[in-house]
Short mmCIF file of C-alpha atoms and ligand atoms in Angstrom, two decimals:
data_model
loop_
_atom_site.label_atom_id
_atom_site.label_comp_id
_atom_site.label_asym_id
_atom_site.label_seq_id
_atom_site.Cartn_x
_atom_site.Cartn_y
_atom_site.Cartn_z
CA MET A 1 80.83 -85.37 30.22
CA THR A 2 77.44 -85.82 28.29
CA LEU A 3 76.68 -83.28 25.59
CA HIS A 4 73.73 -81.22 26.40
CA THR A 5 71.99 -78.66 24.06
CA GLY A 6 69.98 -75.82 24.93
CA ARG A 7 70.33 -73.79 28.23
CA HIS A 8 71.55 -75.20 31.35
CA PHE A 9 68.84 -74.96 33.99
CA LEU A 10 70.45 -73.31 37.00
CA GLN A 11 67.89 -74.14 39.48
CA ILE A 12 70.21 -73.57 42.66
CA PRO A 13 69.22 -70.69 45.16
CA GLY A 14 72.18 -68.66 44.17
CA PRO A 15 73.94 -67.85 42.13
CA THR A 16 71.05 -67.58 39.66
CA THR A 17 70.46 -67.22 36.03
CA VAL A 18 71.69 -63.74 34.68
CA PRO A 19 69.23 -62.10 32.16
CA ASP A 20 70.68 -61.58 28.59
CA ARG A 21 70.35 -57.92 29.07
CA VAL A 22 72.26 -57.77 32.13
CA LEU A 23 74.97 -59.87 30.56
CA ARG A 24 74.80 -57.27 27.63
CA ALA A 25 75.20 -54.55 30.00
CA ILE A 26 78.17 -55.79 31.68
CA ASP A 27 79.96 -56.47 28.35
CA MET A 28 81.34 -53.01 28.18
CA PRO A 29 84.89 -51.73 27.85
CA VAL A 30 86.33 -50.92 31.55
CA LEU A 31 86.07 -47.44 32.21
CA ASP A 32 88.26 -44.94 34.37
CA HIS A 33 86.80 -45.37 37.82
CA ARG A 34 88.20 -42.00 38.72
CA GLY A 35 86.72 -40.22 35.59
CA PRO A 36 83.77 -38.07 35.10
CA GLU A 37 81.81 -40.77 33.27
CA PHE A 38 82.01 -43.24 36.23
CA ALA A 39 80.54 -40.53 38.46
CA VAL A 40 77.30 -40.67 36.60
CA LEU A 41 77.18 -44.45 36.69
CA GLY A 42 78.28 -44.31 40.40
CA PHE A 43 75.40 -41.89 41.31
CA GLU A 44 72.87 -43.97 39.43
CA VAL A 45 73.46 -47.32 40.87
CA LEU A 46 73.81 -45.86 44.43
CA ALA A 47 70.42 -44.36 43.87
CA GLY A 48 68.99 -47.54 42.22
CA ILE A 49 70.07 -49.75 44.97
CA GLN A 50 68.57 -47.38 47.80
CA ARG A 51 65.22 -47.91 45.99
CA ILE A 52 65.51 -51.73 45.98
CA PHE A 53 66.19 -51.79 49.84
CA ARG A 54 63.53 -49.07 50.03
CA THR A 55 65.81 -46.66 51.88
CA LYS A 56 66.60 -43.35 51.81
CA GLN A 57 69.74 -43.94 53.97
CA PRO A 58 73.22 -44.78 52.71
CA VAL A 59 73.94 -48.18 51.06
CA VAL A 60 77.43 -49.20 50.74
CA ILE A 61 78.34 -51.50 47.62
CA TYR A 62 81.54 -53.50 48.13
CA PRO A 63 83.38 -55.85 45.55
CA SER A 64 82.81 -58.67 47.65
CA SER A 65 80.31 -61.82 48.21
CA GLY A 66 77.69 -61.79 50.66
CA THR A 67 80.22 -63.05 53.32
CA GLY A 68 82.17 -59.77 53.10
CA ALA A 69 79.07 -57.93 53.53
CA TRP A 70 78.42 -59.81 56.81
CA GLU A 71 81.87 -58.99 57.93
CA ALA A 72 81.51 -55.33 57.14
CA ALA A 73 78.40 -55.17 59.18
CA ILE A 74 80.23 -56.75 62.22
CA VAL A 75 83.49 -54.88 62.15
CA ASN A 76 81.78 -51.41 61.63
CA THR A 77 79.36 -51.57 64.56
CA LEU A 78 81.01 -54.14 67.17
CA SER A 79 83.95 -54.74 69.22
CA PRO A 80 85.40 -57.90 70.81
CA GLY A 81 83.46 -58.79 74.04
CA ASP A 82 79.89 -57.23 72.66
CA LYS A 83 76.95 -59.18 73.31
CA VAL A 84 74.67 -60.23 70.39
CA LEU A 85 71.57 -62.29 70.03
CA MET A 86 71.33 -64.85 66.95
CA ALA A 87 69.23 -67.80 65.97
CA GLU A 88 70.74 -70.80 64.43
CA THR A 89 68.01 -71.31 61.93
CA GLY A 90 70.17 -73.08 59.27
CA GLN A 91 73.62 -73.22 57.64
CA PHE A 92 73.80 -69.65 56.76
CA ALA A 93 72.86 -68.46 60.30
CA THR A 94 75.71 -71.04 61.77
CA LEU A 95 78.27 -69.58 59.28
CA TRP A 96 77.34 -65.91 60.48
CA LEU A 97 77.50 -66.79 64.20
CA GLY A 98 80.66 -68.72 63.66
CA MET A 99 82.04 -65.26 62.13
CA ALA A 100 80.63 -63.43 65.05
CA GLU A 101 82.74 -65.70 67.40
CA LYS A 102 85.85 -65.44 65.29
CA PHE A 103 85.60 -61.44 66.11
CA LYS A 104 85.10 -62.33 69.84
CA LEU A 105 81.70 -61.28 70.06
CA ASP A 106 79.67 -62.86 72.94
CA VAL A 107 77.06 -64.63 70.96
CA ASP A 108 73.89 -65.95 72.48
CA VAL A 109 72.85 -68.53 70.18
CA LEU A 110 69.08 -69.44 70.24
CA PRO A 111 69.01 -73.05 68.68
CA THR A 112 66.16 -74.52 66.33
CA ASP A 113 65.67 -77.63 64.55
CA TRP A 114 66.41 -75.99 61.20
CA ARG A 115 62.88 -76.47 60.01
CA ARG A 116 61.35 -72.97 61.12
CA GLY A 117 62.20 -69.35 61.30
CA ALA A 118 63.98 -67.72 64.35
CA PRO A 119 62.28 -68.63 67.80
CA LEU A 120 60.64 -65.15 68.17
CA ASP A 121 59.41 -65.96 71.87
CA LEU A 122 62.85 -66.62 73.03
CA ILE A 123 64.16 -63.40 71.30
CA GLU A 124 61.49 -61.49 73.22
CA GLU A 125 62.38 -63.24 76.54
CA ARG A 126 66.10 -62.43 76.03
CA LEU A 127 65.61 -58.89 75.25
CA LYS A 128 62.92 -58.19 78.08
CA ALA A 129 65.35 -59.99 80.58
CA ASP A 130 68.27 -57.68 79.38
CA ARG A 131 67.46 -54.63 81.39
CA GLU A 132 70.99 -53.28 81.47
CA HIS A 133 70.96 -53.43 77.52
CA LYS A 134 74.11 -55.56 77.28
CA ILE A 135 72.72 -57.08 73.79
CA LYS A 136 74.13 -54.77 71.32
CA ALA A 137 72.67 -56.39 68.28
CA VAL A 138 70.02 -58.96 67.07
CA MET A 139 71.12 -60.52 64.07
CA ILE A 140 68.82 -62.72 61.89
CA VAL A 141 68.77 -64.39 58.66
CA HIS A 142 65.78 -63.08 56.53
CA ASN A 143 65.51 -66.12 53.98
CA GLU A 144 67.52 -69.02 55.35
CA THR A 145 68.59 -70.38 52.02
CA SER A 146 69.58 -73.74 53.55
CA THR A 147 66.08 -74.58 54.91
CA SER A 148 63.78 -72.39 52.87
CA CYS A 149 62.27 -70.89 56.17
CA VAL A 150 61.89 -67.07 56.57
CA THR A 151 62.14 -65.00 59.58
CA TYR A 152 60.26 -61.82 59.10
CA PRO A 153 62.35 -58.69 60.07
CA LEU A 154 59.43 -56.65 60.95
CA GLU A 155 58.33 -59.14 63.51
CA VAL A 156 61.70 -58.72 65.15
CA ARG A 157 61.39 -55.11 64.95
CA LYS A 158 58.16 -55.23 66.74
CA ILE A 159 59.77 -57.36 69.43
CA LEU A 160 62.55 -54.70 70.06
CA ASP A 161 60.19 -51.97 70.02
CA ARG A 162 57.93 -53.59 72.83
CA ALA A 163 60.89 -54.43 74.86
CA LYS A 164 62.05 -50.74 74.28
CA HIS A 165 65.49 -52.44 73.58
CA PRO A 166 68.03 -50.12 71.87
CA ALA A 167 69.96 -53.24 70.19
CA LEU A 168 70.76 -52.75 66.46
CA LEU A 169 68.70 -54.87 64.26
CA MET A 170 70.96 -56.56 61.61
CA VAL A 171 69.42 -58.73 58.85
CA ASP A 172 71.01 -60.90 56.32
CA THR A 173 68.64 -60.77 53.08
CA ILE A 174 71.53 -62.09 50.92
CA SER A 175 68.90 -64.41 49.28
CA GLY A 176 65.91 -62.17 50.24
CA LEU A 177 66.50 -58.99 48.24
CA GLY A 178 64.97 -58.84 44.95
CA ALA A 179 62.73 -61.89 45.65
CA LEU A 180 60.89 -61.25 49.08
CA GLU A 181 59.10 -58.28 50.36
CA TYR A 182 61.81 -55.93 51.92
CA GLU A 183 61.50 -52.55 53.43
CA HIS A 184 64.81 -51.36 54.91
CA ASP A 185 63.18 -48.07 56.32
CA ALA A 186 59.64 -48.89 57.15
CA TRP A 187 60.97 -51.93 59.06
CA GLY A 188 63.48 -50.02 61.00
CA ILE A 189 66.39 -52.10 60.10
CA ASP A 190 69.64 -50.90 61.07
CA VAL A 191 71.86 -53.08 58.81
CA SER A 192 70.61 -54.87 55.91
CA ILE A 193 73.17 -57.32 54.21
CA ALA A 194 72.82 -58.49 50.65
CA GLY A 195 74.59 -59.83 47.63
CA SER A 196 74.21 -59.52 43.84
CA GLN A 197 73.92 -63.13 42.85
CA LYS A 198 70.68 -64.40 44.03
CA GLY A 199 67.56 -62.25 43.72
CA MET A 200 69.24 -59.35 42.21
CA MET A 201 69.95 -61.36 39.00
CA LEU A 202 73.61 -60.46 38.69
CA PRO A 203 76.87 -62.58 38.75
CA PRO A 204 78.60 -63.08 42.05
CA GLY A 205 80.90 -60.13 43.04
CA LEU A 206 78.77 -57.45 44.79
CA GLY A 207 78.10 -57.09 48.42
CA PHE A 208 75.71 -54.52 49.95
CA ASN A 209 75.17 -52.95 53.54
CA ALA A 210 72.10 -50.67 53.78
CA LEU A 211 72.53 -48.54 56.97
CA SER A 212 70.55 -46.39 59.34
CA GLU A 213 71.49 -43.41 61.43
CA LYS A 214 71.76 -45.59 64.58
CA ALA A 215 74.03 -48.05 62.78
CA LEU A 216 76.28 -45.19 61.58
CA ALA A 217 76.44 -43.73 65.01
CA ALA A 218 77.52 -47.13 66.53
CA SER A 219 80.21 -47.32 63.85
CA LYS A 220 81.73 -43.75 64.58
CA ALA A 221 81.66 -44.72 68.49
CA ASN A 222 83.41 -47.91 67.47
CA THR A 223 87.05 -47.76 67.86
CA SER A 224 87.94 -51.27 66.54
CA THR A 225 90.28 -51.66 63.68
CA ARG A 226 88.64 -51.88 60.15
CA TYR A 227 90.13 -50.68 56.85
CA TYR A 228 88.81 -52.33 53.51
CA TRP A 229 85.11 -52.59 55.05
CA ASP A 230 84.91 -49.10 56.63
CA TRP A 231 81.67 -47.37 56.02
CA HIS A 232 82.72 -43.82 56.36
CA ALA A 233 85.60 -43.92 53.74
CA MET A 234 82.97 -45.29 51.46
CA ILE A 235 80.32 -42.96 52.09
CA ALA A 236 82.61 -40.04 52.01
CA ASN A 237 83.69 -41.20 48.33
CA ASN A 238 80.15 -42.12 47.39
CA LYS A 239 79.19 -38.27 47.94
CA GLN A 240 81.25 -37.67 44.78
CA GLY A 241 79.85 -40.96 42.74
CA SER A 242 83.27 -42.62 43.44
CA PHE A 243 84.65 -45.22 45.65
CA PRO A 244 87.77 -45.29 47.92
CA PHE A 245 89.25 -48.30 46.09
CA THR A 246 88.43 -49.85 42.67
CA PRO A 247 84.73 -50.89 42.54
CA ALA A 248 83.70 -53.81 40.27
CA THR A 249 82.96 -51.40 37.38
CA ASN A 250 81.42 -53.92 34.97
CA LEU A 251 79.15 -55.45 37.70
CA LEU A 252 77.86 -51.80 38.21
CA TYR A 253 76.71 -51.58 34.88
CA GLY A 254 75.00 -54.92 35.52
CA LEU A 255 73.49 -53.67 38.47
CA LYS A 256 72.03 -50.48 36.78
CA ALA A 257 70.37 -52.87 34.17
CA ALA A 258 68.93 -55.24 36.85
CA VAL A 259 67.53 -52.40 38.94
CA ALA A 260 65.84 -51.16 35.73
CA MET A 261 64.37 -54.58 34.90
CA MET A 262 63.03 -54.91 38.53
CA GLU A 263 61.50 -51.39 38.38
CA GLU A 264 59.84 -52.08 34.90
CA GLU A 265 58.28 -55.08 36.46
CA GLY A 266 57.37 -53.29 39.75
CA LEU A 267 58.95 -54.36 43.01
CA GLU A 268 55.52 -55.44 44.40
CA ASN A 269 54.95 -57.44 41.13
CA VAL A 270 58.43 -59.08 41.67
CA TRP A 271 57.61 -60.14 44.96
CA ALA A 272 54.27 -61.48 43.98
CA ARG A 273 55.94 -63.48 41.27
CA HIS A 274 58.05 -65.22 43.63
CA GLU A 275 54.99 -66.10 45.75
CA ARG A 276 53.29 -67.65 43.06
CA HIS A 277 56.28 -69.59 42.04
CA GLY A 278 56.72 -70.83 45.67
CA ALA A 279 53.17 -71.70 46.00
CA ALA A 280 53.40 -73.70 42.53
CA THR A 281 56.67 -75.47 43.63
CA ARG A 282 55.15 -76.45 47.09
CA ALA A 283 52.15 -77.87 45.38
CA ALA A 284 54.22 -80.02 43.25
CA VAL A 285 56.27 -81.38 46.14
CA LYS A 286 52.92 -82.04 48.01
CA ALA A 287 51.41 -83.93 45.10
CA TRP A 288 54.66 -86.10 44.94
CA GLY A 289 54.15 -86.83 48.69
CA LEU A 290 57.47 -85.57 49.81
CA ASP A 291 58.30 -83.58 52.91
CA LEU A 292 59.26 -80.01 52.92
CA VAL A 293 62.23 -79.25 55.01
CA CYS A 294 60.15 -76.07 56.42
CA GLN A 295 57.55 -77.21 58.82
CA ASP A 296 55.92 -73.70 59.43
CA PRO A 297 53.65 -72.68 56.67
CA HIS A 298 54.00 -69.08 57.92
CA ALA A 299 57.69 -69.29 57.17
CA TYR A 300 57.57 -70.76 53.52
CA SER A 301 60.09 -69.10 51.30
CA PRO A 302 59.05 -67.75 48.01
CA ALA A 303 62.77 -67.92 46.80
CA LEU A 304 63.39 -71.57 47.24
CA THR A 305 62.08 -74.98 48.29
CA ALA A 306 64.14 -77.36 50.18
CA VAL A 307 62.68 -80.90 49.88
CA MET A 308 63.50 -83.77 52.18
CA VAL A 309 64.09 -87.30 50.07
CA PRO A 310 62.47 -90.25 51.71
CA ASP A 311 64.65 -92.34 54.36
CA GLY A 312 67.14 -94.51 52.94
CA HIS A 313 67.62 -92.31 49.73
CA ASP A 314 70.61 -90.06 48.87
CA ALA A 315 69.65 -86.59 47.97
CA ASP A 316 73.02 -86.02 46.14
CA ALA A 317 72.59 -89.33 44.08
CA PHE A 318 69.12 -87.79 43.16
CA ARG A 319 70.63 -84.45 42.23
CA LYS A 320 73.19 -86.26 39.90
CA VAL A 321 70.37 -88.12 38.10
CA VAL A 322 68.83 -84.69 37.44
CA LEU A 323 72.11 -83.21 36.22
CA ASP A 324 73.14 -86.15 33.94
CA ASN A 325 69.69 -86.53 32.47
CA PHE A 326 68.32 -82.94 32.16
CA ASP A 327 71.32 -80.51 32.50
CA MET A 328 69.60 -78.96 35.63
CA SER A 329 71.58 -77.92 38.96
CA LEU A 330 69.56 -78.26 41.99
CA GLY A 331 70.91 -77.01 45.53
CA ALA A 332 72.50 -79.62 47.80
CA GLY A 333 71.55 -80.17 51.36
CA LEU A 334 73.90 -78.35 53.50
CA ASN A 335 75.50 -79.57 56.89
CA LYS A 336 72.95 -81.37 59.19
CA ILE A 337 70.77 -82.14 56.08
CA LYS A 338 73.38 -83.22 53.51
CA GLY A 339 72.39 -85.92 51.53
CA LYS A 340 68.80 -85.77 53.03
CA ALA A 341 67.37 -82.80 51.16
CA PHE A 342 67.71 -80.96 47.77
CA ARG A 343 66.82 -77.32 47.16
CA ILE A 344 64.75 -75.90 44.09
CA GLY A 345 65.82 -72.30 43.43
CA HIS A 346 62.96 -70.37 42.09
CA LEU A 347 64.20 -66.77 42.56
CA GLY A 348 65.62 -64.26 40.27
CA HIS A 349 65.15 -64.07 36.54
CA LEU A 350 62.19 -66.85 36.25
CA ASN A 351 58.93 -67.14 34.49
CA ASP A 352 56.18 -69.62 34.71
CA LEU A 353 57.37 -71.91 31.96
CA SER A 354 60.98 -72.05 33.10
CA LEU A 355 59.73 -73.08 36.60
CA MET A 356 57.42 -75.77 34.87
CA GLY A 357 60.57 -76.95 33.09
CA ALA A 358 62.33 -77.45 36.28
CA ILE A 359 59.52 -79.17 37.94
CA ALA A 360 59.21 -81.44 34.95
CA GLY A 361 62.74 -82.38 35.05
CA ILE A 362 62.62 -83.10 38.85
CA GLU A 363 59.46 -85.35 38.17
CA MET A 364 61.02 -87.23 35.69
CA SER A 365 64.16 -87.75 37.80
CA LEU A 366 62.05 -88.92 40.65
CA ASP A 367 60.85 -91.87 38.25
CA LEU A 368 64.38 -92.46 36.72
CA ALA A 369 65.95 -92.47 40.35
CA LYS A 370 63.23 -94.75 41.51
CA LEU A 371 62.64 -92.35 44.70
CA PRO A 372 59.25 -93.30 46.24
CA HIS A 373 56.80 -90.63 45.21
CA ARG A 374 53.28 -90.11 43.59
CA ALA A 375 52.78 -88.69 39.92
CA GLY A 376 51.19 -85.48 39.43
CA GLY A 377 53.48 -82.77 40.66
CA VAL A 378 53.74 -81.19 37.40
CA ALA A 379 49.85 -81.10 37.11
CA ALA A 380 49.46 -79.82 40.46
CA ALA A 381 52.01 -76.82 39.76
CA MET A 382 50.16 -76.21 36.59
CA GLU A 383 46.96 -75.74 38.37
CA VAL A 384 48.36 -72.96 40.53
CA LEU A 385 50.11 -71.15 37.75
CA LYS A 386 47.17 -71.14 35.38
CA GLY A 387 44.69 -70.41 38.29
CA ARG A 388 45.81 -66.96 38.04
CA ASP A 389 43.45 -64.28 36.35
CA VAL A 390 45.59 -62.58 33.55
CA ALA A 391 43.07 -59.51 33.59
CA ALA A 392 44.00 -59.07 37.32
CA MET A 393 47.38 -59.56 37.06
CA PRO A 394 49.57 -56.56 38.03
CA LYS A 395 50.66 -54.32 35.39
CA ALA A 396 54.13 -53.43 34.58
CA ALA A 397 55.26 -50.51 36.60
CA VAL A 398 56.89 -48.64 33.74
CA ALA A 399 55.05 -48.62 30.26
C1 PLP B 401 74.45 -67.15 49.78
C2 PLP B 401 74.23 -66.56 51.28
C3 PLP B 401 75.17 -66.41 52.20
C4 PLP B 401 76.74 -66.28 51.56
O1 PLP B 401 76.89 -65.48 50.50
P1 PLP B 401 78.28 -65.46 49.61
O2 PLP B 401 78.03 -64.63 48.38
O3 PLP B 401 78.53 -66.94 49.16
O4 PLP B 401 79.50 -65.08 50.51
C5 PLP B 401 74.86 -65.77 53.18
N1 PLP B 401 73.69 -65.84 53.68
C6 PLP B 401 72.52 -66.33 52.99
C7 PLP B 401 71.28 -66.24 53.54
C8 PLP B 401 72.94 -66.89 51.71
O5 PLP B 401 71.95 -67.18 50.94
#
């Protein structure tokens, strides 16, 4: 192994770099999770994560990865045989629909070419045709981390409303929350699913479900078996600031610090920062003359950018050049685009100069790996970043 100095550049789209302030918050003695001190922390983080989801309704926090939070959404609300509508927008959508099939749900899969968001026209067609309301849930991935294409939950909500369809709207925003605009209540989401290690700037280990009245009613009516994931045991305990089983106590200290950082910046400013960084990164890719995986400008992700390498070149060999020479991790192409694409994560704890470091490392590596490209990506990204008017920049939400 080559010895590297300075900080590793973790530019994968999750897990992401954890701020020192969050690491310091986690570095605390483990406390009694049934004691009075814990309840104070419990109430604080439960209220804090509600504000991040923009909801006044319950949010359940699991000691789990995002996949656990997917399973929780399914087992609480759905039973074997229930019909659900899902779009195969990329690798994460594929994994989630595979899970739904394992739970014996009757999954109507809308295919895509993995280069755009969910096919809204087909969703509308299916919902309008379903006069008997057999479809129990529409399940979409907000920020498809394998392709860097966004499906906007509000657009799906509007389709459900136009069709007057009562299906639950479930949204995987595992790599969206804390990076992309998100409004659980205002957008009428029934179950929002997220995790700690992406936009939320925490280590892996927390899974979230934000709920709605309708989702809670569906879970009460649902008689199929669940235990660890049961929302009601969680919500009953959360009313006392506690959890039915041992929570990830130290990660909750981290969550409190991460929420504080996001609120000091202001959530709108967090979203705007991600938009700028996405625009700068795409300007670099365009200058290099490389193709984006995402083919629909409306769906470009502010959280990450997936880039195709030219035919006949291996994206994984390229990522190795980046890692060996510059100590930077980039995301791999997954499944269908393995070896054909790499992914630049620009979500979570990031500023303009860290992003420029990442883009410079990629441009130098494109040279070293002899990948056909044009120079000028760094300059193009700098133009976007310095084009901001500092006087007009959003001010910190908390002085
Ligand atoms: C990371 C990710 C997942 C999986 O989460 P884990 O924490 O790895 O279980 C699911 N969906 C999306 C969109 C993701 O980005």
